[in-house]
């Protein structure tokens, strides 16, 4: 699901490279619609990527989609994870950016799936 021989095989958002060097690339992304879930990692044994299963169920990656239509949605990349400070890569099929936040005294995590480009507005998503 998503990567074959180091090559991403799922839809990724369109972008323009603004600046690049040997170490990094600055990109400008087109607007996208996201599906997101915010949770306390303790709900998933302290794992910051615990929301992945919630979103995978929403798009129907693991069976029948659990959304309002119900409509199966193709997997895309990247998967974005926000937790408070810096960023880190989490081993998955796509790059993940991490940033920490807090809610009611607990460390909260927000994970986002970028939905396919056919969804131009949030209202169009199932």
mmCIF file with all atom_site columns, C-alpha atoms in Angstrom:
data_model
loop_
_atom_site.group_PDB
_atom_site.id
_atom_site.type_symbol
_atom_site.label_atom_id
_atom_site.label_alt_id
_atom_site.label_comp_id
_atom_site.label_asym_id
_atom_site.label_entity_id
_atom_site.label_seq_id
_atom_site.pdbx_PDB_ins_code
_atom_site.Cartn_x
_atom_site.Cartn_y
_atom_site.Cartn_z
_atom_site.occupancy
_atom_site.B_iso_or_equiv
_atom_site.pdbx_formal_charge
_atom_site.auth_seq_id
_atom_site.auth_comp_id
_atom_site.auth_asym_id
_atom_site.auth_atom_id
_atom_site.pdbx_PDB_model_num
ATOM 1   C CA . UNK A 1 1   ? 0.000   0.000  0.000  1.00 0.00 ? 1   UNK A CA 1
ATOM 2   C CA . UNK A 1 2   ? 1.696   3.150  -1.172 1.00 0.00 ? 2   UNK A CA 1
ATOM 3   C CA . UNK A 1 3   ? 5.350   2.404  -1.906 1.00 0.00 ? 3   UNK A CA 1
ATOM 4   C CA . UNK A 1 4   ? 7.099   0.017  -4.296 1.00 0.00 ? 4   UNK A CA 1
ATOM 5   C CA . UNK A 1 5   ? 10.907  -0.122 -4.442 1.00 0.00 ? 5   UNK A CA 1
ATOM 6   C CA . UNK A 1 6   ? 11.196  3.304  -2.782 1.00 0.00 ? 6   UNK A CA 1
ATOM 7   C CA . UNK A 1 7   ? 8.736   4.914  -5.186 1.00 0.00 ? 7   UNK A CA 1
ATOM 8   C CA . UNK A 1 8   ? 5.420   6.350  -3.922 1.00 0.00 ? 8   UNK A CA 1
ATOM 9   C CA . UNK A 1 9   ? 2.586   4.716  -5.876 1.00 0.00 ? 9   UNK A CA 1
ATOM 10  C CA . UNK A 1 10  ? -0.340  6.672  -4.432 1.00 0.00 ? 10  UNK A CA 1
ATOM 11  C CA . UNK A 1 11  ? -1.659  10.124 -5.330 1.00 0.00 ? 11  UNK A CA 1
ATOM 12  C CA . UNK A 1 12  ? 0.311   13.025 -3.839 1.00 0.00 ? 12  UNK A CA 1
ATOM 13  C CA . UNK A 1 13  ? -0.689  16.718 -3.769 1.00 0.00 ? 13  UNK A CA 1
ATOM 14  C CA . UNK A 1 14  ? 0.540   18.961 -6.580 1.00 0.00 ? 14  UNK A CA 1
ATOM 15  C CA . UNK A 1 15  ? 3.335   21.340 -5.625 1.00 0.00 ? 15  UNK A CA 1
ATOM 16  C CA . UNK A 1 16  ? 5.829   23.803 -7.051 1.00 0.00 ? 16  UNK A CA 1
ATOM 17  C CA . UNK A 1 17  ? 9.474   23.713 -5.931 1.00 0.00 ? 17  UNK A CA 1
ATOM 18  C CA . UNK A 1 18  ? 10.310  27.230 -4.715 1.00 0.00 ? 18  UNK A CA 1
ATOM 19  C CA . UNK A 1 19  ? 13.905  26.540 -3.665 1.00 0.00 ? 19  UNK A CA 1
ATOM 20  C CA . UNK A 1 20  ? 16.099  23.468 -3.289 1.00 0.00 ? 20  UNK A CA 1
ATOM 21  C CA . UNK A 1 21  ? 19.559  22.415 -2.187 1.00 0.00 ? 21  UNK A CA 1
ATOM 22  C CA . UNK A 1 22  ? 21.289  19.092 -1.514 1.00 0.00 ? 22  UNK A CA 1
ATOM 23  C CA . UNK A 1 23  ? 19.721  19.043 1.983  1.00 0.00 ? 23  UNK A CA 1
ATOM 24  C CA . UNK A 1 24  ? 16.153  20.329 1.526  1.00 0.00 ? 24  UNK A CA 1
ATOM 25  C CA . UNK A 1 25  ? 13.391  21.486 -0.778 1.00 0.00 ? 25  UNK A CA 1
ATOM 26  C CA . UNK A 1 26  ? 10.921  24.319 -0.156 1.00 0.00 ? 26  UNK A CA 1
ATOM 27  C CA . UNK A 1 27  ? 7.581   23.558 -1.791 1.00 0.00 ? 27  UNK A CA 1
ATOM 28  C CA . UNK A 1 28  ? 4.355   25.461 -2.378 1.00 0.00 ? 28  UNK A CA 1
ATOM 29  C CA . UNK A 1 29  ? 1.390   23.078 -2.294 1.00 0.00 ? 29  UNK A CA 1
ATOM 30  C CA . UNK A 1 30  ? -1.958  23.535 -3.996 1.00 0.00 ? 30  UNK A CA 1
ATOM 31  C CA . UNK A 1 31  ? -4.951  23.760 -1.626 1.00 0.00 ? 31  UNK A CA 1
ATOM 32  C CA . UNK A 1 32  ? -6.076  20.340 -0.353 1.00 0.00 ? 32  UNK A CA 1
ATOM 33  C CA . UNK A 1 33  ? -8.942  18.816 1.618  1.00 0.00 ? 33  UNK A CA 1
ATOM 34  C CA . UNK A 1 34  ? -7.845  16.893 4.723  1.00 0.00 ? 34  UNK A CA 1
ATOM 35  C CA . UNK A 1 35  ? -9.490  14.289 6.941  1.00 0.00 ? 35  UNK A CA 1
ATOM 36  C CA . UNK A 1 36  ? -8.162  14.601 10.494 1.00 0.00 ? 36  UNK A CA 1
ATOM 37  C CA . UNK A 1 37  ? -8.470  13.119 13.949 1.00 0.00 ? 37  UNK A CA 1
ATOM 38  C CA . UNK A 1 38  ? -7.147  14.625 17.215 1.00 0.00 ? 38  UNK A CA 1
ATOM 39  C CA . UNK A 1 39  ? -6.473  12.217 20.074 1.00 0.00 ? 39  UNK A CA 1
ATOM 40  C CA . UNK A 1 40  ? -4.536  11.533 23.255 1.00 0.00 ? 40  UNK A CA 1
ATOM 41  C CA . UNK A 1 41  ? -1.785  8.955  22.465 1.00 0.00 ? 41  UNK A CA 1
ATOM 42  C CA . UNK A 1 42  ? -2.561  7.187  25.768 1.00 0.00 ? 42  UNK A CA 1
ATOM 43  C CA . UNK A 1 43  ? -5.737  5.949  24.017 1.00 0.00 ? 43  UNK A CA 1
ATOM 44  C CA . UNK A 1 44  ? -3.390  3.941  21.761 1.00 0.00 ? 44  UNK A CA 1
ATOM 45  C CA . UNK A 1 45  ? -0.804  2.689  24.297 1.00 0.00 ? 45  UNK A CA 1
ATOM 46  C CA . UNK A 1 46  ? 1.163   5.954  23.952 1.00 0.00 ? 46  UNK A CA 1
ATOM 47  C CA . UNK A 1 47  ? 1.694   5.554  20.202 1.00 0.00 ? 47  UNK A CA 1
ATOM 48  C CA . UNK A 1 48  ? 1.639   8.883  18.360 1.00 0.00 ? 48  UNK A CA 1
ATOM 49  C CA . UNK A 1 49  ? 0.564   7.153  15.134 1.00 0.00 ? 49  UNK A CA 1
ATOM 50  C CA . UNK A 1 50  ? -2.515  5.585  16.778 1.00 0.00 ? 50  UNK A CA 1
ATOM 51  C CA . UNK A 1 51  ? -4.913  7.765  14.787 1.00 0.00 ? 51  UNK A CA 1
ATOM 52  C CA . UNK A 1 52  ? -3.779  6.090  11.570 1.00 0.00 ? 52  UNK A CA 1
ATOM 53  C CA . UNK A 1 53  ? -6.246  3.216  12.079 1.00 0.00 ? 53  UNK A CA 1
ATOM 54  C CA . UNK A 1 54  ? -9.118  5.664  12.700 1.00 0.00 ? 54  UNK A CA 1
ATOM 55  C CA . UNK A 1 55  ? -8.417  7.451  9.407  1.00 0.00 ? 55  UNK A CA 1
ATOM 56  C CA . UNK A 1 56  ? -7.723  4.189  7.544  1.00 0.00 ? 56  UNK A CA 1
ATOM 57  C CA . UNK A 1 57  ? -11.190 2.992  8.605  1.00 0.00 ? 57  UNK A CA 1
ATOM 58  C CA . UNK A 1 58  ? -12.702 6.323  7.464  1.00 0.00 ? 58  UNK A CA 1
ATOM 59  C CA . UNK A 1 59  ? -11.329 5.922  3.919  1.00 0.00 ? 59  UNK A CA 1
ATOM 60  C CA . UNK A 1 60  ? -12.051 2.176  3.809  1.00 0.00 ? 60  UNK A CA 1
ATOM 61  C CA . UNK A 1 61  ? -8.429  1.022  3.570  1.00 0.00 ? 61  UNK A CA 1
ATOM 62  C CA . UNK A 1 62  ? -9.176  -1.886 5.945  1.00 0.00 ? 62  UNK A CA 1
ATOM 63  C CA . UNK A 1 63  ? -12.655 -2.900 4.813  1.00 0.00 ? 63  UNK A CA 1
ATOM 64  C CA . UNK A 1 64  ? -15.947 -1.044 4.520  1.00 0.00 ? 64  UNK A CA 1
ATOM 65  C CA . UNK A 1 65  ? -15.472 2.749  4.689  1.00 0.00 ? 65  UNK A CA 1
ATOM 66  C CA . UNK A 1 66  ? -16.704 4.354  7.891  1.00 0.00 ? 66  UNK A CA 1
ATOM 67  C CA . UNK A 1 67  ? -17.846 7.698  6.484  1.00 0.00 ? 67  UNK A CA 1
ATOM 68  C CA . UNK A 1 68  ? -21.213 9.314  5.732  1.00 0.00 ? 68  UNK A CA 1
ATOM 69  C CA . UNK A 1 69  ? -21.715 8.096  2.116  1.00 0.00 ? 69  UNK A CA 1
ATOM 70  C CA . UNK A 1 70  ? -20.171 5.304  2.631  1.00 0.00 ? 70  UNK A CA 1
ATOM 71  C CA . UNK A 1 71  ? -17.584 5.873  -0.090 1.00 0.00 ? 71  UNK A CA 1
ATOM 72  C CA . UNK A 1 72  ? -14.204 4.184  -0.409 1.00 0.00 ? 72  UNK A CA 1
ATOM 73  C CA . UNK A 1 73  ? -11.450 6.824  -0.743 1.00 0.00 ? 73  UNK A CA 1
ATOM 74  C CA . UNK A 1 74  ? -8.058  6.070  -2.302 1.00 0.00 ? 74  UNK A CA 1
ATOM 75  C CA . UNK A 1 75  ? -4.991  6.286  -0.038 1.00 0.00 ? 75  UNK A CA 1
ATOM 76  C CA . UNK A 1 76  ? -2.781  9.308  -0.708 1.00 0.00 ? 76  UNK A CA 1
ATOM 77  C CA . UNK A 1 77  ? 0.523   10.648 0.617  1.00 0.00 ? 77  UNK A CA 1
ATOM 78  C CA . UNK A 1 78  ? 1.719   12.281 2.747  1.00 0.00 ? 78  UNK A CA 1
ATOM 79  C CA . UNK A 1 79  ? 0.133   11.390 6.084  1.00 0.00 ? 79  UNK A CA 1
ATOM 80  C CA . UNK A 1 80  ? 0.611   14.398 8.390  1.00 0.00 ? 80  UNK A CA 1
ATOM 81  C CA . UNK A 1 81  ? 0.940   14.067 12.166 1.00 0.00 ? 81  UNK A CA 1
ATOM 82  C CA . UNK A 1 82  ? 1.080   17.169 14.382 1.00 0.00 ? 82  UNK A CA 1
ATOM 83  C CA . UNK A 1 83  ? 2.474   17.026 17.915 1.00 0.00 ? 83  UNK A CA 1
ATOM 84  C CA . UNK A 1 84  ? 4.111   20.032 19.717 1.00 0.00 ? 84  UNK A CA 1
ATOM 85  C CA . UNK A 1 85  ? 7.709   20.960 18.953 1.00 0.00 ? 85  UNK A CA 1
ATOM 86  C CA . UNK A 1 86  ? 10.039  19.784 16.174 1.00 0.00 ? 86  UNK A CA 1
ATOM 87  C CA . UNK A 1 87  ? 9.339   17.190 13.565 1.00 0.00 ? 87  UNK A CA 1
ATOM 88  C CA . UNK A 1 88  ? 10.243  13.578 13.019 1.00 0.00 ? 88  UNK A CA 1
ATOM 89  C CA . UNK A 1 89  ? 9.696   10.918 10.369 1.00 0.00 ? 89  UNK A CA 1
ATOM 90  C CA . UNK A 1 90  ? 7.637   7.898  11.392 1.00 0.00 ? 90  UNK A CA 1
ATOM 91  C CA . UNK A 1 91  ? 8.148   4.665  9.467  1.00 0.00 ? 91  UNK A CA 1
ATOM 92  C CA . UNK A 1 92  ? 5.096   4.261  7.216  1.00 0.00 ? 92  UNK A CA 1
ATOM 93  C CA . UNK A 1 93  ? 4.301   4.209  3.530  1.00 0.00 ? 93  UNK A CA 1
ATOM 94  C CA . UNK A 1 94  ? 4.547   7.994  3.255  1.00 0.00 ? 94  UNK A CA 1
ATOM 95  C CA . UNK A 1 95  ? 6.462   10.899 4.838  1.00 0.00 ? 95  UNK A CA 1
ATOM 96  C CA . UNK A 1 96  ? 5.017   12.113 8.133  1.00 0.00 ? 96  UNK A CA 1
ATOM 97  C CA . UNK A 1 97  ? 5.591   15.498 9.809  1.00 0.00 ? 97  UNK A CA 1
ATOM 98  C CA . UNK A 1 98  ? 5.084   15.654 13.580 1.00 0.00 ? 98  UNK A CA 1
ATOM 99  C CA . UNK A 1 99  ? 4.216   18.620 15.837 1.00 0.00 ? 99  UNK A CA 1
ATOM 100 C CA . UNK A 1 100 ? 3.045   18.423 19.497 1.00 0.00 ? 100 UNK A CA 1
ATOM 101 C CA . UNK A 1 101 ? 0.164   20.246 21.122 1.00 0.00 ? 101 UNK A CA 1
ATOM 102 C CA . UNK A 1 102 ? -1.615  20.005 24.432 1.00 0.00 ? 102 UNK A CA 1
ATOM 103 C CA . UNK A 1 103 ? -5.224  19.740 25.471 1.00 0.00 ? 103 UNK A CA 1
ATOM 104 C CA . UNK A 1 104 ? -6.606  19.559 28.990 1.00 0.00 ? 104 UNK A CA 1
ATOM 105 C CA . UNK A 1 105 ? -3.118  18.935 30.395 1.00 0.00 ? 105 UNK A CA 1
ATOM 106 C CA . UNK A 1 106 ? -2.413  15.982 28.098 1.00 0.00 ? 106 UNK A CA 1
ATOM 107 C CA . UNK A 1 107 ? -0.228  15.782 25.004 1.00 0.00 ? 107 UNK A CA 1
ATOM 108 C CA . UNK A 1 108 ? -2.606  15.673 22.048 1.00 0.00 ? 108 UNK A CA 1
ATOM 109 C CA . UNK A 1 109 ? -1.809  14.507 18.524 1.00 0.00 ? 109 UNK A CA 1
ATOM 110 C CA . UNK A 1 110 ? -3.576  15.429 15.279 1.00 0.00 ? 110 UNK A CA 1
ATOM 111 C CA . UNK A 1 111 ? -3.165  13.104 12.297 1.00 0.00 ? 111 UNK A CA 1
ATOM 112 C CA . UNK A 1 112 ? -4.303  14.140 8.828  1.00 0.00 ? 112 UNK A CA 1
ATOM 113 C CA . UNK A 1 113 ? -4.838  12.294 5.553  1.00 0.00 ? 113 UNK A CA 1
ATOM 114 C CA . UNK A 1 114 ? -4.672  14.437 2.421  1.00 0.00 ? 114 UNK A CA 1
ATOM 115 C CA . UNK A 1 115 ? -7.753  13.416 0.443  1.00 0.00 ? 115 UNK A CA 1
ATOM 116 C CA . UNK A 1 116 ? -7.576  12.832 -3.339 1.00 0.00 ? 116 UNK A CA 1
ATOM 117 C CA . UNK A 1 117 ? -7.629  15.962 -5.526 1.00 0.00 ? 117 UNK A CA 1
ATOM 118 C CA . UNK A 1 118 ? -11.161 15.149 -6.766 1.00 0.00 ? 118 UNK A CA 1
ATOM 119 C CA . UNK A 1 119 ? -12.421 16.600 -3.454 1.00 0.00 ? 119 UNK A CA 1
ATOM 120 C CA . UNK A 1 120 ? -12.138 20.365 -4.047 1.00 0.00 ? 120 UNK A CA 1
ATOM 121 C CA . UNK A 1 121 ? -14.137 21.390 -0.937 1.00 0.00 ? 121 UNK A CA 1
ATOM 122 C CA . UNK A 1 122 ? -14.574 19.803 2.493  1.00 0.00 ? 122 UNK A CA 1
ATOM 123 C CA . UNK A 1 123 ? -18.326 19.559 1.829  1.00 0.00 ? 123 UNK A CA 1
ATOM 124 C CA . UNK A 1 124 ? -17.639 17.173 -1.076 1.00 0.00 ? 124 UNK A CA 1
ATOM 125 C CA . UNK A 1 125 ? -15.812 14.642 1.126  1.00 0.00 ? 125 UNK A CA 1
ATOM 126 C CA . UNK A 1 126 ? -17.870 11.746 2.498  1.00 0.00 ? 126 UNK A CA 1
#
